[in-house]
Amino acid sequence: MRRMVTVLVCCLTVSACGGGNSYLNASLKPAELQGKDKAWFEKHWGAPDGKTARFFGGETWIYYRIAGGRSGPPLFNFSPNECQITLTFDKEDKLTDYSYSGC
């Protein structure tokens, strides 16, 4: 019984570590995202965590996501990387620039 529980815990740990972060992966492909409109981002990424109007028109959107992290010696001591993705849109609501930090 004890061995079965150990195997189950190991399988769950390995499966939890195998996933990627779709927001971070998408932000690393600027050629594919360049020219996408706000509606596309709302549909695929959800509502932004913050919005601000730009002086000469357009908007800047900010998304906060967790993109991986590090585990310390104790098994459940996980320190996530908090990622901030900033998207800049022009007057026609098309993506013109983006940046990310903390990823």
Short mmCIF file of N, CA and C in Angstrom, two decimals:
data_model
loop_
_atom_site.label_atom_id
_atom_site.label_comp_id
_atom_site.label_asym_id
_atom_site.label_seq_id
_atom_site.Cartn_x
_atom_site.Cartn_y
_atom_site.Cartn_z
N MET A 1 0.82 -1.20 0.00
CA MET A 1 0.00 0.00 0.00
C MET A 1 0.87 1.27 0.00
N ARG A 2 1.90 1.26 0.83
CA ARG A 2 2.78 2.41 0.93
C ARG A 2 3.49 2.67 -0.40
N ARG A 3 3.89 1.60 -1.06
CA ARG A 3 4.57 1.75 -2.35
C ARG A 3 3.63 2.33 -3.40
N MET A 4 2.37 1.93 -3.37
CA MET A 4 1.40 2.44 -4.33
C MET A 4 1.17 3.94 -4.14
N VAL A 5 1.11 4.36 -2.91
CA VAL A 5 0.93 5.79 -2.61
C VAL A 5 2.16 6.57 -3.09
N THR A 6 3.35 6.04 -2.88
CA THR A 6 4.57 6.70 -3.33
C THR A 6 4.59 6.84 -4.84
N VAL A 7 4.21 5.80 -5.55
CA VAL A 7 4.17 5.83 -7.01
C VAL A 7 3.15 6.86 -7.48
N LEU A 8 1.99 6.92 -6.84
CA LEU A 8 0.95 7.88 -7.21
C LEU A 8 1.44 9.31 -7.01
N VAL A 9 2.08 9.59 -5.89
CA VAL A 9 2.61 10.92 -5.62
C VAL A 9 3.67 11.30 -6.66
N CYS A 10 4.54 10.38 -7.01
CA CYS A 10 5.57 10.66 -8.03
C CYS A 10 4.94 10.95 -9.39
N CYS A 11 3.92 10.19 -9.76
CA CYS A 11 3.25 10.42 -11.04
C CYS A 11 2.57 11.78 -11.08
N LEU A 12 1.91 12.15 -9.99
CA LEU A 12 1.25 13.45 -9.94
C LEU A 12 2.26 14.60 -10.00
N THR A 13 3.39 14.42 -9.34
CA THR A 13 4.42 15.45 -9.35
C THR A 13 4.99 15.64 -10.75
N VAL A 14 5.28 14.55 -11.44
CA VAL A 14 5.83 14.63 -12.79
C VAL A 14 4.82 15.23 -13.75
N SER A 15 3.55 14.85 -13.64
CA SER A 15 2.54 15.39 -14.56
C SER A 15 2.28 16.87 -14.30
N ALA A 16 2.41 17.32 -13.07
CA ALA A 16 2.19 18.73 -12.76
C ALA A 16 3.34 19.60 -13.27
N CYS A 17 4.52 19.05 -13.38
CA CYS A 17 5.68 19.83 -13.83
C CYS A 17 5.81 19.88 -15.34
N GLY A 18 5.09 19.07 -16.06
CA GLY A 18 5.26 18.98 -17.50
C GLY A 18 4.56 20.06 -18.30
N GLY A 19 3.62 20.78 -17.71
CA GLY A 19 2.85 21.76 -18.46
C GLY A 19 3.63 23.03 -18.71
N GLY A 20 3.24 23.74 -19.76
CA GLY A 20 3.87 25.02 -20.06
C GLY A 20 2.92 26.14 -19.69
N ASN A 21 3.37 27.34 -19.86
CA ASN A 21 2.54 28.49 -19.61
C ASN A 21 2.19 29.11 -20.96
N SER A 22 0.93 28.97 -21.35
CA SER A 22 0.52 29.42 -22.68
C SER A 22 0.67 30.93 -22.85
N TYR A 23 0.50 31.70 -21.78
CA TYR A 23 0.65 33.15 -21.88
C TYR A 23 2.10 33.52 -22.15
N LEU A 24 3.03 32.89 -21.43
CA LEU A 24 4.44 33.16 -21.64
C LEU A 24 4.87 32.67 -23.01
N ASN A 25 4.46 31.47 -23.40
CA ASN A 25 4.83 30.94 -24.71
C ASN A 25 4.33 31.83 -25.83
N ALA A 26 3.10 32.32 -25.71
CA ALA A 26 2.55 33.20 -26.73
C ALA A 26 3.28 34.52 -26.76
N SER A 27 3.69 35.03 -25.60
CA SER A 27 4.36 36.33 -25.58
C SER A 27 5.75 36.24 -26.19
N LEU A 28 6.29 35.04 -26.32
CA LEU A 28 7.61 34.89 -26.91
C LEU A 28 7.55 34.73 -28.43
N LYS A 29 6.39 34.85 -29.04
CA LYS A 29 6.22 34.72 -30.48
C LYS A 29 5.66 36.02 -31.05
N PRO A 30 6.45 37.08 -31.06
CA PRO A 30 5.92 38.38 -31.48
C PRO A 30 5.46 38.42 -32.92
N ALA A 31 6.09 37.67 -33.81
CA ALA A 31 5.69 37.71 -35.22
C ALA A 31 4.27 37.20 -35.40
N GLU A 32 3.87 36.22 -34.61
CA GLU A 32 2.52 35.67 -34.72
C GLU A 32 1.48 36.60 -34.10
N LEU A 33 1.87 37.37 -33.10
CA LEU A 33 0.92 38.23 -32.40
C LEU A 33 0.84 39.63 -32.98
N GLN A 34 1.86 40.05 -33.70
CA GLN A 34 1.88 41.41 -34.24
C GLN A 34 0.67 41.64 -35.14
N GLY A 35 -0.07 42.70 -34.87
CA GLY A 35 -1.24 43.03 -35.68
C GLY A 35 -2.54 42.41 -35.17
N LYS A 36 -2.49 41.55 -34.16
CA LYS A 36 -3.73 41.00 -33.59
C LYS A 36 -4.48 42.14 -32.91
N ASP A 37 -5.79 42.01 -32.85
CA ASP A 37 -6.57 43.08 -32.22
C ASP A 37 -6.93 42.71 -30.78
N LYS A 38 -7.51 43.69 -30.10
CA LYS A 38 -7.89 43.51 -28.69
C LYS A 38 -8.85 42.35 -28.50
N ALA A 39 -9.79 42.19 -29.42
CA ALA A 39 -10.78 41.11 -29.31
C ALA A 39 -10.10 39.75 -29.30
N TRP A 40 -9.06 39.60 -30.09
CA TRP A 40 -8.34 38.32 -30.14
C TRP A 40 -7.73 38.02 -28.78
N PHE A 41 -7.10 39.01 -28.14
CA PHE A 41 -6.48 38.80 -26.84
C PHE A 41 -7.53 38.52 -25.76
N GLU A 42 -8.66 39.23 -25.81
CA GLU A 42 -9.71 38.96 -24.81
C GLU A 42 -10.27 37.56 -24.98
N LYS A 43 -10.39 37.11 -26.21
CA LYS A 43 -10.93 35.76 -26.46
C LYS A 43 -9.95 34.68 -25.99
N HIS A 44 -8.66 34.85 -26.27
CA HIS A 44 -7.67 33.82 -25.98
C HIS A 44 -7.00 33.95 -24.62
N TRP A 45 -6.85 35.15 -24.11
CA TRP A 45 -6.17 35.37 -22.84
C TRP A 45 -7.10 35.80 -21.72
N GLY A 46 -8.31 36.21 -22.06
CA GLY A 46 -9.24 36.72 -21.05
C GLY A 46 -9.09 38.22 -20.88
N ALA A 47 -9.86 38.77 -19.99
CA ALA A 47 -9.80 40.21 -19.72
C ALA A 47 -8.45 40.58 -19.11
N PRO A 48 -7.90 41.72 -19.48
CA PRO A 48 -6.60 42.12 -18.90
C PRO A 48 -6.76 42.48 -17.43
N ASP A 49 -5.65 42.39 -16.71
CA ASP A 49 -5.65 42.75 -15.30
C ASP A 49 -5.61 44.26 -15.10
N GLY A 50 -5.17 44.98 -16.12
CA GLY A 50 -5.14 46.44 -16.05
C GLY A 50 -5.16 47.05 -17.44
N LYS A 51 -5.79 48.22 -17.55
CA LYS A 51 -5.86 48.95 -18.82
C LYS A 51 -5.55 50.41 -18.54
N THR A 52 -4.90 51.05 -19.51
CA THR A 52 -4.68 52.49 -19.42
C THR A 52 -4.69 53.08 -20.83
N ALA A 53 -5.25 54.27 -20.95
CA ALA A 53 -5.30 54.95 -22.25
C ALA A 53 -3.94 55.58 -22.54
N ARG A 54 -3.57 55.59 -23.81
CA ARG A 54 -2.33 56.22 -24.25
C ARG A 54 -2.63 57.66 -24.69
N PHE A 55 -1.65 58.54 -24.58
CA PHE A 55 -1.84 59.96 -24.85
C PHE A 55 -2.28 60.22 -26.29
N PHE A 56 -1.67 59.56 -27.28
CA PHE A 56 -2.02 59.79 -28.68
C PHE A 56 -2.98 58.75 -29.23
N GLY A 57 -3.77 58.13 -28.39
CA GLY A 57 -4.74 57.13 -28.81
C GLY A 57 -4.23 55.72 -28.58
N GLY A 58 -5.18 54.80 -28.50
CA GLY A 58 -4.83 53.42 -28.21
C GLY A 58 -4.84 53.14 -26.72
N GLU A 59 -4.44 51.94 -26.36
CA GLU A 59 -4.43 51.53 -24.96
C GLU A 59 -3.22 50.66 -24.67
N THR A 60 -2.91 50.57 -23.40
CA THR A 60 -1.91 49.64 -22.91
C THR A 60 -2.61 48.67 -21.96
N TRP A 61 -2.44 47.38 -22.21
CA TRP A 61 -3.03 46.35 -21.36
C TRP A 61 -1.93 45.63 -20.61
N ILE A 62 -2.24 45.22 -19.38
CA ILE A 62 -1.28 44.48 -18.56
C ILE A 62 -1.93 43.18 -18.09
N TYR A 63 -1.19 42.10 -18.25
CA TYR A 63 -1.58 40.79 -17.73
C TYR A 63 -0.53 40.34 -16.72
N TYR A 64 -0.98 39.74 -15.63
CA TYR A 64 -0.09 39.14 -14.64
C TYR A 64 -0.32 37.64 -14.66
N ARG A 65 0.74 36.88 -14.81
CA ARG A 65 0.64 35.42 -14.86
C ARG A 65 1.79 34.81 -14.07
N ILE A 66 1.61 33.56 -13.68
CA ILE A 66 2.69 32.79 -13.06
C ILE A 66 3.32 31.96 -14.16
N ALA A 67 4.64 32.11 -14.32
CA ALA A 67 5.36 31.43 -15.40
C ALA A 67 6.48 30.60 -14.78
N GLY A 68 6.12 29.43 -14.29
CA GLY A 68 7.12 28.55 -13.70
C GLY A 68 7.51 29.01 -12.31
N GLY A 69 8.62 28.49 -11.84
CA GLY A 69 9.11 28.84 -10.52
C GLY A 69 10.21 27.91 -10.08
N ARG A 70 10.55 28.00 -8.81
CA ARG A 70 11.61 27.16 -8.25
C ARG A 70 11.10 26.50 -6.99
N SER A 71 11.55 25.28 -6.78
CA SER A 71 11.25 24.56 -5.55
C SER A 71 12.49 24.52 -4.68
N GLY A 72 12.30 24.72 -3.40
CA GLY A 72 13.41 24.63 -2.46
C GLY A 72 13.56 23.20 -1.97
N PRO A 73 14.48 22.96 -1.03
CA PRO A 73 14.70 21.61 -0.51
C PRO A 73 13.44 20.93 0.05
N PRO A 74 12.63 21.62 0.86
CA PRO A 74 11.39 20.97 1.28
C PRO A 74 10.47 20.81 0.07
N LEU A 75 9.76 19.74 0.00
CA LEU A 75 8.99 19.38 -1.18
C LEU A 75 7.94 20.42 -1.57
N PHE A 76 7.31 21.07 -0.60
CA PHE A 76 6.22 21.99 -0.92
C PHE A 76 6.63 23.46 -0.80
N ASN A 77 7.89 23.75 -0.90
CA ASN A 77 8.39 25.12 -0.81
C ASN A 77 8.57 25.64 -2.23
N PHE A 78 7.50 26.11 -2.86
CA PHE A 78 7.53 26.55 -4.26
C PHE A 78 7.51 28.06 -4.33
N SER A 79 8.43 28.64 -5.09
CA SER A 79 8.51 30.08 -5.27
C SER A 79 8.20 30.40 -6.73
N PRO A 80 6.99 30.92 -7.03
CA PRO A 80 6.60 31.15 -8.42
C PRO A 80 7.27 32.38 -9.02
N ASN A 81 7.47 32.35 -10.34
CA ASN A 81 7.92 33.52 -11.09
C ASN A 81 6.68 34.28 -11.53
N GLU A 82 6.51 35.48 -11.03
CA GLU A 82 5.36 36.29 -11.40
C GLU A 82 5.72 37.12 -12.62
N CYS A 83 5.00 36.90 -13.69
CA CYS A 83 5.30 37.50 -14.98
C CYS A 83 4.31 38.63 -15.27
N GLN A 84 4.83 39.77 -15.71
CA GLN A 84 3.98 40.88 -16.14
C GLN A 84 4.15 41.04 -17.64
N ILE A 85 3.04 40.92 -18.38
CA ILE A 85 3.05 41.07 -19.83
C ILE A 85 2.32 42.37 -20.15
N THR A 86 2.99 43.27 -20.86
CA THR A 86 2.42 44.56 -21.24
C THR A 86 2.20 44.58 -22.75
N LEU A 87 0.97 44.83 -23.17
CA LEU A 87 0.62 44.90 -24.58
C LEU A 87 0.23 46.34 -24.92
N THR A 88 0.76 46.86 -26.02
CA THR A 88 0.47 48.22 -26.46
C THR A 88 -0.33 48.16 -27.76
N PHE A 89 -1.50 48.82 -27.77
CA PHE A 89 -2.38 48.83 -28.94
C PHE A 89 -2.44 50.23 -29.52
N ASP A 90 -2.61 50.31 -30.85
CA ASP A 90 -2.72 51.61 -31.51
C ASP A 90 -4.18 52.06 -31.56
N LYS A 91 -4.45 53.15 -32.29
CA LYS A 91 -5.81 53.69 -32.40
C LYS A 91 -6.79 52.72 -33.04
N GLU A 92 -6.29 51.83 -33.90
CA GLU A 92 -7.16 50.86 -34.58
C GLU A 92 -7.29 49.56 -33.78
N ASP A 93 -6.87 49.57 -32.52
CA ASP A 93 -6.95 48.43 -31.61
C ASP A 93 -6.09 47.25 -32.05
N LYS A 94 -5.02 47.50 -32.75
CA LYS A 94 -4.08 46.45 -33.18
C LYS A 94 -2.83 46.49 -32.31
N LEU A 95 -2.27 45.32 -32.03
CA LEU A 95 -1.05 45.24 -31.22
C LEU A 95 0.12 45.85 -31.98
N THR A 96 0.81 46.78 -31.33
CA THR A 96 1.98 47.41 -31.95
C THR A 96 3.26 47.06 -31.23
N ASP A 97 3.19 46.75 -29.94
CA ASP A 97 4.39 46.45 -29.18
C ASP A 97 3.99 45.64 -27.95
N TYR A 98 4.95 44.94 -27.40
CA TYR A 98 4.72 44.20 -26.17
C TYR A 98 6.02 44.09 -25.39
N SER A 99 5.92 43.83 -24.11
CA SER A 99 7.10 43.57 -23.29
C SER A 99 6.67 42.68 -22.14
N TYR A 100 7.64 42.03 -21.53
CA TYR A 100 7.35 41.22 -20.37
C TYR A 100 8.51 41.29 -19.40
N SER A 101 8.22 41.10 -18.13
CA SER A 101 9.26 41.13 -17.10
C SER A 101 8.92 40.15 -16.00
N GLY A 102 9.95 39.70 -15.32
CA GLY A 102 9.76 38.78 -14.22
C GLY A 102 9.48 37.36 -14.63
N CYS A 103 9.61 37.05 -15.90
CA CYS A 103 9.29 35.71 -16.40
C CYS A 103 10.47 34.80 -16.20
#
